[in-house]
mmCIF file of C-alpha atoms in Angstrom:
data_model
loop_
_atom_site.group_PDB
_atom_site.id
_atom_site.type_symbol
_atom_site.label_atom_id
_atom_site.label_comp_id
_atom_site.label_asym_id
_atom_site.label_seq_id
_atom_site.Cartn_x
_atom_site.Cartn_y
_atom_site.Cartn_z
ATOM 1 C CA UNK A 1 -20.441 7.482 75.396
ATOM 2 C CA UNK A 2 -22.452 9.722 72.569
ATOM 3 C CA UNK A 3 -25.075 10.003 75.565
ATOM 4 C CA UNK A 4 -22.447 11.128 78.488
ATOM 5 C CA UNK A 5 -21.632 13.791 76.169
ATOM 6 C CA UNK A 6 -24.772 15.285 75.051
ATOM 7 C CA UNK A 7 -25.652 15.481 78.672
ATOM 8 C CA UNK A 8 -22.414 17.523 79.897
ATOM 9 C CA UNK A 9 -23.338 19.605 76.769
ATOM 10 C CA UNK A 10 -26.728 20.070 77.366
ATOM 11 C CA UNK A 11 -25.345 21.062 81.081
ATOM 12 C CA UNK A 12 -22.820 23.330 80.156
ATOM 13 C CA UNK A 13 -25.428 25.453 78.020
ATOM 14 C CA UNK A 14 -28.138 25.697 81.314
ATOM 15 C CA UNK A 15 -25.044 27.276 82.811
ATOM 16 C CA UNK A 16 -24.141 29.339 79.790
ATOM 17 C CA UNK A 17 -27.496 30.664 78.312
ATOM 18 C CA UNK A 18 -28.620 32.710 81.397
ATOM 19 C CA UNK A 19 -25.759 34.882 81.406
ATOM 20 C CA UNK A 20 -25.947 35.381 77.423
ATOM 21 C CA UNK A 21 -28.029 38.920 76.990
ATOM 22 C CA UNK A 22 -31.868 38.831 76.177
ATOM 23 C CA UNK A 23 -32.296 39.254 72.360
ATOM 24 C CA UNK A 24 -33.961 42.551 71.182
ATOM 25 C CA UNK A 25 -37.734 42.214 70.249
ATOM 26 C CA UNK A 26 -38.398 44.813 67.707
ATOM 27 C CA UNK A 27 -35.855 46.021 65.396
ATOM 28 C CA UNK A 28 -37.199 49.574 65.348
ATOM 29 C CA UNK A 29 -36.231 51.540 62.079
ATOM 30 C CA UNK A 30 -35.762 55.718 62.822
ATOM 31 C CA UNK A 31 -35.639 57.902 60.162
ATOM 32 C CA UNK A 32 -33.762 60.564 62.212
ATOM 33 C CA UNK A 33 -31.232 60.549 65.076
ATOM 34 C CA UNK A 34 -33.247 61.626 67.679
ATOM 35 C CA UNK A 35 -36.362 59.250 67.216
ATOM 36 C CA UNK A 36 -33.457 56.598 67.045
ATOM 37 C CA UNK A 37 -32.102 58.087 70.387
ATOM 38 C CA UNK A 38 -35.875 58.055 71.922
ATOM 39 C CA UNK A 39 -36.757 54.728 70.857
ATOM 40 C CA UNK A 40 -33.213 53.161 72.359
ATOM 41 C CA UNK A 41 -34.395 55.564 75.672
ATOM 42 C CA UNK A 42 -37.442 53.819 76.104
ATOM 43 C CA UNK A 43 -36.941 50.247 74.836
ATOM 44 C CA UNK A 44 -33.418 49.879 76.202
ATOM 45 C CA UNK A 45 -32.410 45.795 75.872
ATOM 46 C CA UNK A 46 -35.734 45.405 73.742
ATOM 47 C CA UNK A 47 -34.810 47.263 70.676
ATOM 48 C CA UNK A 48 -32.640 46.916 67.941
ATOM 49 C CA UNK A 49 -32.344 50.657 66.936
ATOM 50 C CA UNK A 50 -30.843 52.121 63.496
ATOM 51 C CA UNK A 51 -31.369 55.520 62.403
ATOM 52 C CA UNK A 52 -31.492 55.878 58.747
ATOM 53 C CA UNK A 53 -29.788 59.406 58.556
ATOM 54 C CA UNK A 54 -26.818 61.381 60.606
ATOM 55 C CA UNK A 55 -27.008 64.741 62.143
ATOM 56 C CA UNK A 56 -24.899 66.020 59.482
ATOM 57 C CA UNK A 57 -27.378 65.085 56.824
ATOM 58 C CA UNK A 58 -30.348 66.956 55.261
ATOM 59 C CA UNK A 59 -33.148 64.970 56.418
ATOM 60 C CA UNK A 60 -35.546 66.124 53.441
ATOM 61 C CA UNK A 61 -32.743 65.542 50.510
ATOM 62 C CA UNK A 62 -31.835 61.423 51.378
ATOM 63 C CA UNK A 63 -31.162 59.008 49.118
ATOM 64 C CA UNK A 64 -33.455 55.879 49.657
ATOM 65 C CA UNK A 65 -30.313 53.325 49.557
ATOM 66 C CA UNK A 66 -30.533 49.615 48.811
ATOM 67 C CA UNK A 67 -29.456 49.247 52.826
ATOM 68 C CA UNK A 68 -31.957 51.283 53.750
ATOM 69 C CA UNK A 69 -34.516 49.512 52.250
ATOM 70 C CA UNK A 70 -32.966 45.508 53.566
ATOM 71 C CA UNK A 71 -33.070 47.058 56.919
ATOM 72 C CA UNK A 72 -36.441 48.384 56.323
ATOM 73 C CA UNK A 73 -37.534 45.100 55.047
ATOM 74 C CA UNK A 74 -36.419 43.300 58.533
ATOM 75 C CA UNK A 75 -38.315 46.032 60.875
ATOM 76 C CA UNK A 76 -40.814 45.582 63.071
ATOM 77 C CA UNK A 77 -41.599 49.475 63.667
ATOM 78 C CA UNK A 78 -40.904 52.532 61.544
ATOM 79 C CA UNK A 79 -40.042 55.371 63.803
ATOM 80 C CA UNK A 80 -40.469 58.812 61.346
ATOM 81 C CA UNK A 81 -41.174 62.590 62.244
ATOM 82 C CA UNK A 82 -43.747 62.587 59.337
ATOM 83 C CA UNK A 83 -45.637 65.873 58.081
ATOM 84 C CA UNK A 84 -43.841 65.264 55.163
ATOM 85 C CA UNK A 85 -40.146 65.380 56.210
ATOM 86 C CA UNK A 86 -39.119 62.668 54.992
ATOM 87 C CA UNK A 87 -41.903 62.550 51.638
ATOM 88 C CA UNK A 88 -38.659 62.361 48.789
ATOM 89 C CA UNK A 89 -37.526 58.998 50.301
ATOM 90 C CA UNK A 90 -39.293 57.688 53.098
ATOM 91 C CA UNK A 91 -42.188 56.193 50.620
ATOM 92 C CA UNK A 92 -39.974 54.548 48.205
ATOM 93 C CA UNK A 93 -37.914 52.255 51.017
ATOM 94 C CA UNK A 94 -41.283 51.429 52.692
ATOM 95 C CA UNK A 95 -42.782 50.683 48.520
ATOM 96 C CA UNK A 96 -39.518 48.456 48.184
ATOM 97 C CA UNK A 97 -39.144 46.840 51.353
ATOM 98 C CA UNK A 98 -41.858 44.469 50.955
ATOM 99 C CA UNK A 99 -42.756 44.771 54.618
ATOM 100 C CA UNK A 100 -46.382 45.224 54.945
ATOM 101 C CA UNK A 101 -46.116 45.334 58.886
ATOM 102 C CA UNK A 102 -44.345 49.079 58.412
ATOM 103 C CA UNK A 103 -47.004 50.539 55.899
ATOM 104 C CA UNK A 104 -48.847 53.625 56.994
ATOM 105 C CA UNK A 105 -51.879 53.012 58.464
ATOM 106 C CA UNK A 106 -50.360 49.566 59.961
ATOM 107 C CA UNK A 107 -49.337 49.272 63.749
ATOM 108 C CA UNK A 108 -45.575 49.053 62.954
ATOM 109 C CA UNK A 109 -45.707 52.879 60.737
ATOM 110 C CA UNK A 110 -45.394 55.408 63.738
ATOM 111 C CA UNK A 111 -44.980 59.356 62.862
ATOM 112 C CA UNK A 112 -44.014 61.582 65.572
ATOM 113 C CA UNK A 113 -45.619 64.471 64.444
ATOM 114 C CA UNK A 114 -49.085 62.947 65.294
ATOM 115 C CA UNK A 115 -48.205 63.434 69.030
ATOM 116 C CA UNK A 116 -47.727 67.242 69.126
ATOM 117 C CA UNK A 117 -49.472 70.239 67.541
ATOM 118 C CA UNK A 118 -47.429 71.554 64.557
ATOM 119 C CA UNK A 119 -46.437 75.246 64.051
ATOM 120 C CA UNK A 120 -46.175 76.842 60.771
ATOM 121 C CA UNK A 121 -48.981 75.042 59.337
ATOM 122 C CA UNK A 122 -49.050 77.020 55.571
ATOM 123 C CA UNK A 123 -52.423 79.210 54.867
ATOM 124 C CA UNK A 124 -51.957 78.297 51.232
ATOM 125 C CA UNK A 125 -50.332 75.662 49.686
ATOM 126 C CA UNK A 126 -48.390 76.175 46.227
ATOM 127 C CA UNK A 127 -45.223 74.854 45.555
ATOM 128 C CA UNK A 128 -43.532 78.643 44.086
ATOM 129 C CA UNK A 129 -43.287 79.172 47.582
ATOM 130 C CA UNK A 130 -40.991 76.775 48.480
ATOM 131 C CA UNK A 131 -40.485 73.040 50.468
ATOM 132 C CA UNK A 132 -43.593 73.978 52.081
ATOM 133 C CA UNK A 133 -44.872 71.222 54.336
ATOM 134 C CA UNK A 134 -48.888 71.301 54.507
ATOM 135 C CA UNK A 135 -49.119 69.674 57.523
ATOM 136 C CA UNK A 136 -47.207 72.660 59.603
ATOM 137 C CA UNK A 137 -43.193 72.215 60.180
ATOM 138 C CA UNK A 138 -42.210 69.273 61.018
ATOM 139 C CA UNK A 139 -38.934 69.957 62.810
ATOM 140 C CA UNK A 140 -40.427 69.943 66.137
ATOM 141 C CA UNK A 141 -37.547 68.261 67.919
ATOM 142 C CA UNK A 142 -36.222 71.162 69.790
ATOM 143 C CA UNK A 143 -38.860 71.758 71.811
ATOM 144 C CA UNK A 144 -38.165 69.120 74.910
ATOM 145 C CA UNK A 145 -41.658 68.948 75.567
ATOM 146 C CA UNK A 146 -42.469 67.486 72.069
ATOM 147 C CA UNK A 147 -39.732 65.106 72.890
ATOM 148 C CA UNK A 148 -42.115 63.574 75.871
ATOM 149 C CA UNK A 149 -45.484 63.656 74.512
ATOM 150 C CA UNK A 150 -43.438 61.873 71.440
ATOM 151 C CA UNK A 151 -42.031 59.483 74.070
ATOM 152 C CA UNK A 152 -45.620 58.884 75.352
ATOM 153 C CA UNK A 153 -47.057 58.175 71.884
ATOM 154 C CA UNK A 154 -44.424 55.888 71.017
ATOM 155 C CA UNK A 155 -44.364 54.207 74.009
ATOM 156 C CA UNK A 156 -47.893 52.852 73.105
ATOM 157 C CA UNK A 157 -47.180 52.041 69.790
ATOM 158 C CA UNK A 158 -43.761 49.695 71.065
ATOM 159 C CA UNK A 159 -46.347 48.172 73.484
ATOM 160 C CA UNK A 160 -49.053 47.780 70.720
ATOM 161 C CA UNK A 161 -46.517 45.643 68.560
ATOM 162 C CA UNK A 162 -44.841 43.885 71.162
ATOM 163 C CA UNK A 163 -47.223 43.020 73.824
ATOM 164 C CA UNK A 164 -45.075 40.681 75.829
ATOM 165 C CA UNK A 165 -42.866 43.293 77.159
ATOM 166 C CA UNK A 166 -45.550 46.449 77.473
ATOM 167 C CA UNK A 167 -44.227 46.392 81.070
ATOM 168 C CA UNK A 168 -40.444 46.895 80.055
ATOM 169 C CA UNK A 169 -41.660 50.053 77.787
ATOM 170 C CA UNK A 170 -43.618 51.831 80.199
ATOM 171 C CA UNK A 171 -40.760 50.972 82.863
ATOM 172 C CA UNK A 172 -38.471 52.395 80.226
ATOM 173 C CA UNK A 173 -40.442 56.010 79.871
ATOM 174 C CA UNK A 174 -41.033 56.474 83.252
ATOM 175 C CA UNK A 175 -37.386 56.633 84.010
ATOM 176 C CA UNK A 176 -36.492 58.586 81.097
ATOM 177 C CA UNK A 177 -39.667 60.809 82.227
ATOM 178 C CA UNK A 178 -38.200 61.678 85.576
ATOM 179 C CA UNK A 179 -34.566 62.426 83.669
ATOM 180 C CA UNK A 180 -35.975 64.506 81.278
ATOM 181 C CA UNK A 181 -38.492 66.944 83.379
ATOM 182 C CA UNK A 182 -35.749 67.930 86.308
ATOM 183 C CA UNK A 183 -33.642 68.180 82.749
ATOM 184 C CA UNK A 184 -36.023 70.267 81.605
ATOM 185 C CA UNK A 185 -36.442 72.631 84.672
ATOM 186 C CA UNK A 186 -32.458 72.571 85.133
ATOM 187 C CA UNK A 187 -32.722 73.961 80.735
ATOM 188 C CA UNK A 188 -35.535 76.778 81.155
ATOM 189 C CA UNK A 189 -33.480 77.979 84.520
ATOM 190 C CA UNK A 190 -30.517 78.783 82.287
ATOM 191 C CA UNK A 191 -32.253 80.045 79.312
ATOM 192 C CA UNK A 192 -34.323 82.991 80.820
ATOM 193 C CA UNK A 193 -31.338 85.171 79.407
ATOM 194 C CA UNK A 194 -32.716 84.198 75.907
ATOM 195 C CA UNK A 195 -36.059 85.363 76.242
ATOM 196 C CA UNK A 196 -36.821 87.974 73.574
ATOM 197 C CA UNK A 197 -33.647 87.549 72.225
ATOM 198 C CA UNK A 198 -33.627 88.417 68.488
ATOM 199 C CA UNK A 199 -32.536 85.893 65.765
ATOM 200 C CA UNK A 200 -31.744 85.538 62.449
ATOM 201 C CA UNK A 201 -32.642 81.701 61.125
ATOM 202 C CA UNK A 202 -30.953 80.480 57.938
ATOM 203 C CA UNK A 203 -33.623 77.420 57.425
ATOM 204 C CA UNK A 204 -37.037 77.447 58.827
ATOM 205 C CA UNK A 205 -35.908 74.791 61.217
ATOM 206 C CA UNK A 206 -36.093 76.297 64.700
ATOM 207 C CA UNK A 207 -39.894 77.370 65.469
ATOM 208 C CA UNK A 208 -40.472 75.141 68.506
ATOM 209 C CA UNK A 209 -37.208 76.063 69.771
ATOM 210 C CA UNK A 210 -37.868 79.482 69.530
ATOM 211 C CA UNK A 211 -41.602 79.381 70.863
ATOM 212 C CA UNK A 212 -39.994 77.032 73.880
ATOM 213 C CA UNK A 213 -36.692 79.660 75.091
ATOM 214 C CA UNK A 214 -39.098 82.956 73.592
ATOM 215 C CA UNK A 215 -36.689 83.849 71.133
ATOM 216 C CA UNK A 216 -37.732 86.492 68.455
ATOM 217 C CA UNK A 217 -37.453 85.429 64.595
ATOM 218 C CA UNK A 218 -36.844 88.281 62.794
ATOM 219 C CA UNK A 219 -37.152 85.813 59.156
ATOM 220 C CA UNK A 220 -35.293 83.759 57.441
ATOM 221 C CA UNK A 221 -32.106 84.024 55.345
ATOM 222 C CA UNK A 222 -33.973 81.739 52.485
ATOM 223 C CA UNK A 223 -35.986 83.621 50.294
ATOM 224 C CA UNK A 224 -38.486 80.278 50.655
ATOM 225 C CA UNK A 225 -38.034 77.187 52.631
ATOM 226 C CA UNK A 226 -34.663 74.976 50.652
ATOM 227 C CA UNK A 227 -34.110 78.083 48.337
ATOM 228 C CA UNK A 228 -30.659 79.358 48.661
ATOM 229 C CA UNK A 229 -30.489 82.685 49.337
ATOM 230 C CA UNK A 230 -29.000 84.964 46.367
ATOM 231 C CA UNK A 231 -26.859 88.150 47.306
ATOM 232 C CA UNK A 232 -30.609 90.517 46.023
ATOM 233 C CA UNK A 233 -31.968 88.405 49.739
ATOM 234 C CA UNK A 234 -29.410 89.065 51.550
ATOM 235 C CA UNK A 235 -28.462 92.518 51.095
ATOM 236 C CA UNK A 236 -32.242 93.212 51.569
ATOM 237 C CA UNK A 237 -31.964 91.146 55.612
ATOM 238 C CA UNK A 238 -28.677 93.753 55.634
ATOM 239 C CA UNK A 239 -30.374 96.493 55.298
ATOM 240 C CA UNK A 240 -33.414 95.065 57.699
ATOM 241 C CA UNK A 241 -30.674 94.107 60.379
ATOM 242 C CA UNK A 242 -29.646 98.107 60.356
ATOM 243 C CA UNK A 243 -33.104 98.938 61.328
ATOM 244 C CA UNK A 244 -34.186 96.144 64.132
ATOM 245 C CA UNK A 245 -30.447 94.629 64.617
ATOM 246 C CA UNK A 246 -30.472 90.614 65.397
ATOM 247 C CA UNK A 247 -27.979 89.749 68.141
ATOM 248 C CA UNK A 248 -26.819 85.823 66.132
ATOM 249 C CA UNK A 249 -28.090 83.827 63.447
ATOM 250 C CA UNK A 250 -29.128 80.287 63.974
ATOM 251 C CA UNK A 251 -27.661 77.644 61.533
ATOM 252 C CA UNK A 252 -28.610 73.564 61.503
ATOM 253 C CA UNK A 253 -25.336 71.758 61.943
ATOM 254 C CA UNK A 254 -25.809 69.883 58.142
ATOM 255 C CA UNK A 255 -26.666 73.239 56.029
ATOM 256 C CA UNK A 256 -23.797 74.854 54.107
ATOM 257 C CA UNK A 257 -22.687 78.377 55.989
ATOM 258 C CA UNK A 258 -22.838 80.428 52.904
ATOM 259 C CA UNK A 259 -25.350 82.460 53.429
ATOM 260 C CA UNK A 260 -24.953 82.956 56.946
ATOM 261 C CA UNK A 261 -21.261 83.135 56.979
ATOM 262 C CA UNK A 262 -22.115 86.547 54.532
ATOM 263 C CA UNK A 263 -24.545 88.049 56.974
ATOM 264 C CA UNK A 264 -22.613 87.574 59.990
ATOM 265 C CA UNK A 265 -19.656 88.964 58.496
ATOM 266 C CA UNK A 266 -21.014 92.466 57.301
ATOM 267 C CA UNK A 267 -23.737 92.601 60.149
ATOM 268 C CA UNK A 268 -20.890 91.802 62.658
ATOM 269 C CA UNK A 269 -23.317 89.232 64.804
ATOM 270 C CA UNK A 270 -22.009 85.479 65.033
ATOM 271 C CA UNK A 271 -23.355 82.196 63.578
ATOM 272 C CA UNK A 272 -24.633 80.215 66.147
ATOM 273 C CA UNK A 273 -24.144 76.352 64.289
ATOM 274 C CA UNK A 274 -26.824 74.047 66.535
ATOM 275 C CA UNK A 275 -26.470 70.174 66.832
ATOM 276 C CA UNK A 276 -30.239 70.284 65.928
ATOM 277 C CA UNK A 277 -30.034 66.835 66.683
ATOM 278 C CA UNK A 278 -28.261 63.951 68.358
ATOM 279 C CA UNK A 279 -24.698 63.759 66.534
ATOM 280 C CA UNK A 280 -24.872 67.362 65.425
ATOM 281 C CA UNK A 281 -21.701 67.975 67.565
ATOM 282 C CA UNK A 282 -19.203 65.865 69.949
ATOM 283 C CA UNK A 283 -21.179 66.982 73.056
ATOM 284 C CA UNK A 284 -24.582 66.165 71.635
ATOM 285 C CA UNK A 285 -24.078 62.229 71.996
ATOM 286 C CA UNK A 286 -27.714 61.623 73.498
ATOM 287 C CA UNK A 287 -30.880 63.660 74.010
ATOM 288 C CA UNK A 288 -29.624 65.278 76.787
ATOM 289 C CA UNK A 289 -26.262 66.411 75.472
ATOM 290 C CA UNK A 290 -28.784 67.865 72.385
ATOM 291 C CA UNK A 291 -30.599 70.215 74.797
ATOM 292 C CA UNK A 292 -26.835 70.763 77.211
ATOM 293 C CA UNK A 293 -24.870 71.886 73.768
ATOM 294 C CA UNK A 294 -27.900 73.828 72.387
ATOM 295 C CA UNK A 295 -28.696 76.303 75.350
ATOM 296 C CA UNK A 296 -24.656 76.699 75.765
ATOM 297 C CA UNK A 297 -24.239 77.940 72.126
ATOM 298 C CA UNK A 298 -26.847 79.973 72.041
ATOM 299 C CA UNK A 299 -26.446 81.355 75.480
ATOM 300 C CA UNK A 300 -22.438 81.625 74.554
ATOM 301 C CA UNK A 301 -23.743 83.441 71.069
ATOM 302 C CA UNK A 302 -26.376 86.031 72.733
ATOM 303 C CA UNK A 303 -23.703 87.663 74.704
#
């Protein structure tokens, strides 16, 4: 009798199992939306994704949080932007984790920054002048081409720690390839208004986006990069705006609008608030929404 029903059990799960979905392979830990968003792109049913911060957080200031660091600890791959970014609290949850799979130097520690070629990179490095970052700026995810030699890199590095299902991964960026460029050509189609356009920039966050649409930084509202500007900076960007007028000022979804709520006002221009990344607003849900909701503000703020 015990027999009979082991073997209508064992029969019922050979019917069950294959319709149960394939368990993820690499539990992939993102320090940032959008390397969250890539990775999920690429790996699809393969990866178990979490991104360690929100659009609406300040990826430099983060708290390294006892979750952070038991998800950290259970990781297969660290996905981070690197050059620094994330130097206040990335270190410590990798220290604490225990995980020496995700160290740097080890297979499963992947920056995204090694992929491209950074802007910004300082000429001196002292620390009066600011969160300077002495490997160039790191915020190079506004650029959509950075996005795809990032997609390449990592693509390799999924592949590199999980072998078995290389295939799926390069199956993975070859459709989101063929998305992205006719996304692409579809983006720098509507943005040739933009070219030349000048900007004001509240952080020192939007260098690739600007070298990718040609828009013209006139500076920065901080007097140095995480400095708050005082009333002395911004009456002196007033009196600059008189003289070679900016048409909007650019502002990262998760900074406070002080500063650039001031200028706008007495400089009559408008604050264009970005996504910067995926989650930054409603419409920016994905990668693609990202680059959609960008080039609509800022087209909708340059006229």
């Amino acid at each position: 009798m015990i027999d009979k029903l082991i073997l209508r059990v064992v029969a019922l799960l050979s019917v069950l199992l294959p319709a149960l979905p394939a368990t993820a392979s690499v539990n992939v830990f993102a320090t940032v939306p959008e390397w969250a968003a890539l990775a999920k792109e690429i790996g699809g049913d393969k990866v178990n994704v979490l991104a360690a911060t929100t659009a609406l957080q300040d990826p430099h200031r983060i708290e390294a949080r006892p979750s952070l660091i038991a998800r950290a600890r259970s990781s297969q791959l660290v996905v981070a932007t690197g050059a620094d970014l994330e130097i206040g609290w990335l270190p410590l949850v990798l220290r604490e984790s225990g995980n020496p799979a995700i160290q740097p130097g080890q297979p499963g520690y992947f920056e995204a920054t090694s992929a491209v070629r950074l802007l910004e990179v300082p000429a001196r490095l002292d620390r009066a002048d600011g969160d300077v970052h002495p490997g160039g700026n790191p915020h190079i995810q506004l650029d959509p081409r950075n996005i795809l030699a990032v997609g390449e890199a990592l693509t390799a590095r999924l592949a590199q720690v999980d072998p078995a299902n290389a295939a799926a991964y390069k199956a993975g960026l070859a459709r989101f390839a063929e998305r992205w460029k006719a996304a692409m050509g579809r983006w720098e189609q509507a943005a040739a208004p933009l070219r030349g356009v000048p900007v004001w920039v509240q952080h020192k966050g939007f260098p690739y986006l600007s070298a990718w649409l040609g828009l013209k930084e006139l500076g920065a509202l901080e007097p140095k990069p995480g400095v708050e500007a005082g009333s002395a900076q911004l009456a002196g960007l007033l009196e600059r705006q008189k003289a070679t007028p900016a048409r909007m000022i650019l502002r990262p979804a998760y900074a406070r609008p002080t500063s650039s709520d001031w200028m706008a006002e007495r400089a009559k221009i408008p604050v264009v608030v970005l996504p910067y990344t995926v989650g930054g607003s409603s419409e920016a849900s994905d990668l693609f929404g990202l680059f959609d909701d960008t080039l609509r503000r800022l087209l909708v703020g340059a006229k």
